[in-house]
Amino acid sequence: MSRNDDDRFRLRPGAPKQRGDAFINQVLRQTSKAGAKVAKAGNRPGARLGRGHVAARFTGASLTTVSRRVTIKTRLVNLAKAGARSTATHLRYIEREGVGRDGEPGKAYDPMTDDADLSAFEERGREDRHQFRFIVSPEDAEQLDDLRTYTRHFMDRMEADLGTQLEWVAVDHWNTDNPHTHIVLRGKDDTGKDLIISRDYISQGMRERASELATEWLGPRTELDIQRSMAREVDQERWTGLDRTLQREAVEGLVRTQRLEREPRLQRQRLLLVGRLQRLQRMGLASEMQTGVWTVHADAEPTLRAMGERGDIIRTMQRAMRGKQRDLTVFQPGENSRSIMGRVAGKGLADELYDKGYLVVDGTDGKAHYVALPPRTELAQYPTGAVVEIKGSTAPRTADKTITAMAVNGIYRTDHHLAVAMAQPHPERDPSEVVKAHVRRLEALRRAGLVERQAEGVWHVPQDLPERGRQYDAQRLGGVAVELKSHLPIERQARVIGATWLDQQLIGGGKGLGDTGFGSEVKDALQQRGDFLAEQGLAEKRGQRVILARNLLATLRNRELARTAQDIAAETGLEHRPVADGQRVAGTYRRNIMLASGRYAMLDDGMGFSLVPWKPVIEQRLGQQLAATVRGAGVSWEIGRQRGFGIT
């Protein structure tokens, strides 16, 4: 061999022998020869990564067409992206009021105890990279006398399959037609390493293990049970198991009834499948091309899924309205340019796995509205009976348009904007406050990566900022913005000292109120509020007219603040320091207080305290030193680097 040959010579190691896999393949071949049906998993990229990929090949070997069915929904949560409060919020919600068997609150349990410490569980998992959330729903869960014990046995089998001890908590829910269990599993194995579960086990193995266990507990489904279950699906306006069978048996888009008759495994379904095709035809979702030859339209699945979702929404709204007759509508942000004002009649999670909530709003227009909320919306901030306003957040913000117009060569300067604002004073706000509001928006856009802060008061902004801002708002808010007008029901607002939503309606003349439903109830409450204000010397009744005192809202607000301050002073021993209009106050943010006039923050300067209008942006600053400037009912908060231009 020459030297040149040596230079060209390269070692090319072959692929390492998969001794374990070779053994597994031998087992699979022998099992197949014995007549068992074993699914060969791991064909998808990444399917064999993680624990459970071997077990996934053997689960379900004992399952047949008469086995009990179990549905499992899974979500892998990246805790860093989900936020620090994601776990606590989810745990609090699954343990909420009304989910128990008899309407009591849910009760969390773990492998050993029936009263799990959720706070301790959440604290132990704060440093975890990820977390698993499951919803396990046996088809015949109502027949399981002890869903809790079933869940523990199921998790024991998961531990055996995954080869590690699992740390989890669970809550059983009985408030739906299908009882189910929420399971939260930490993303750590028993050695403290990240728990990685193979894709095959999550998509297949878990469901088959759960089905095996349910079948062992309840026995196989009887022929009568199967026929009844399928018969119910014939006329359902949703995507059903019969539809999936038709989709699977279609050849080149055609379903032939003769083929259904020849297939032994479809004998018991044949008449039901034909009946389903006829039902789809009446719905305009299928056509009979010739005798015995059918085609199911391409849009059948999305249409039926949408119909099923709409049916669920209607039933949800009917439950929330408790028999009250209302026209039912679904709020569509892209279609509804007008806002909706109304009372929260019901709330909950439309998707419990992804924490997507909804509100049912009894509107002043006499209609009930279903409003889908953005993910991770805190439902607790909208109490049942509270008054809210719903708006579509699809239009570009005026602030974004102003920032773009003020920018010169893509550079926005606060001093330039302030000079322009002072030359053309805003009729209701101080020029500096106008600029501060725009800085607040810029800070939010900066965190989203849409603008860049080059120096104090200097920002680089793109020319298409209004459109980018609109897309950002739509993604963040889901096209919906909900504003809490009052946390008090109108019945309590009628006779309370404080500036209420009813007072604002009185000042505005009660415009936009319908003559039926909640609109009619608001009109009655306005009459009661007028009588109460007259008793307090803040209004005068002249026949059907109510003459309100000047500065009514400020007077009511000040009276409520004075009464609240007196109670706090008696409790803490601190002196109350009233805040004058335009005054700057500073102190340690101790707590927030919900009043009829709105929410207020308590600032403690060591010798006394002040009550200042609260803003959501300060809640993460509890216990910190803050400053604020109060103007009327508004406030400008100074936070961090924004001491010149704060949070309005």
PDB file of C-alpha atoms in Angstrom, residues 430 433 436 557-558 561 577-586 600-601 603 610-614 627-638 647-648:
ATOM      1  CA  ASP A 430     -51.875  66.007  31.429  1.00  0.00           C
ATOM      2  CA  GLU A 433     -49.573  61.347  31.345  1.00  0.00           C
ATOM      3  CA  LYS A 436     -46.432  57.788  29.960  1.00  0.00           C
ATOM      4  CA  ARG A 557     -65.665  57.419  45.995  1.00  0.00           C
ATOM      5  CA  ASN A 558     -64.330  59.720  48.707  1.00  0.00           C
ATOM      6  CA  LEU A 561     -62.356  55.597  50.833  1.00  0.00           C
ATOM      7  CA  ARG A 577     -52.869  60.190  54.508  1.00  0.00           C
ATOM      8  CA  PRO A 578     -55.505  61.291  51.974  1.00  0.00           C
ATOM      9  CA  VAL A 579     -54.205  61.798  48.431  1.00  0.00           C
ATOM     10  CA  ALA A 580     -54.924  65.115  46.722  1.00  0.00           C
ATOM     11  CA  ASP A 581     -55.431  65.361  42.971  1.00  0.00           C
ATOM     12  CA  GLY A 582     -52.047  65.526  41.231  1.00  0.00           C
ATOM     13  CA  GLN A 583     -50.150  64.502  44.378  1.00  0.00           C
ATOM     14  CA  ARG A 584     -47.237  62.050  44.251  1.00  0.00           C
ATOM     15  CA  VAL A 585     -47.171  59.450  47.022  1.00  0.00           C
ATOM     16  CA  ALA A 586     -44.629  56.744  47.833  1.00  0.00           C
ATOM     17  CA  TYR A 600     -57.070  50.132  45.541  1.00  0.00           C
ATOM     18  CA  ALA A 601     -53.484  49.561  46.640  1.00  0.00           C
ATOM     19  CA  LEU A 603     -48.961  52.193  50.288  1.00  0.00           C
ATOM     20  CA  SER A 610     -52.427  56.031  51.424  1.00  0.00           C
ATOM     21  CA  LEU A 611     -55.025  54.330  49.222  1.00  0.00           C
ATOM     22  CA  VAL A 612     -54.156  54.557  45.527  1.00  0.00           C
ATOM     23  CA  PRO A 613     -56.015  53.141  42.487  1.00  0.00           C
ATOM     24  CA  TRP A 614     -54.621  49.691  41.725  1.00  0.00           C
ATOM     25  CA  ALA A 627     -44.523  55.628  43.864  1.00  0.00           C
ATOM     26  CA  ALA A 628     -47.613  56.893  42.138  1.00  0.00           C
ATOM     27  CA  THR A 629     -49.227  60.130  41.006  1.00  0.00           C
ATOM     28  CA  VAL A 630     -53.017  60.292  41.342  1.00  0.00           C
ATOM     29  CA  ARG A 631     -55.201  62.360  39.041  1.00  0.00           C
ATOM     30  CA  GLY A 632     -58.930  61.996  39.598  1.00  0.00           C
ATOM     31  CA  ALA A 633     -59.834  58.319  39.440  1.00  0.00           C
ATOM     32  CA  GLY A 634     -56.660  57.522  37.458  1.00  0.00           C
ATOM     33  CA  VAL A 635     -53.090  56.853  38.506  1.00  0.00           C
ATOM     34  CA  SER A 636     -49.595  56.804  37.055  1.00  0.00           C
ATOM     35  CA  TRP A 637     -47.296  54.236  38.706  1.00  0.00           C
ATOM     36  CA  GLU A 638     -43.514  54.599  38.727  1.00  0.00           C
ATOM     37  CA  ILE A 647     -47.262  52.965  34.199  1.00  0.00           C
ATOM     38  CA  THR A 648     -50.606  54.668  33.732  1.00  0.00           C
TER      39      THR A 648
END
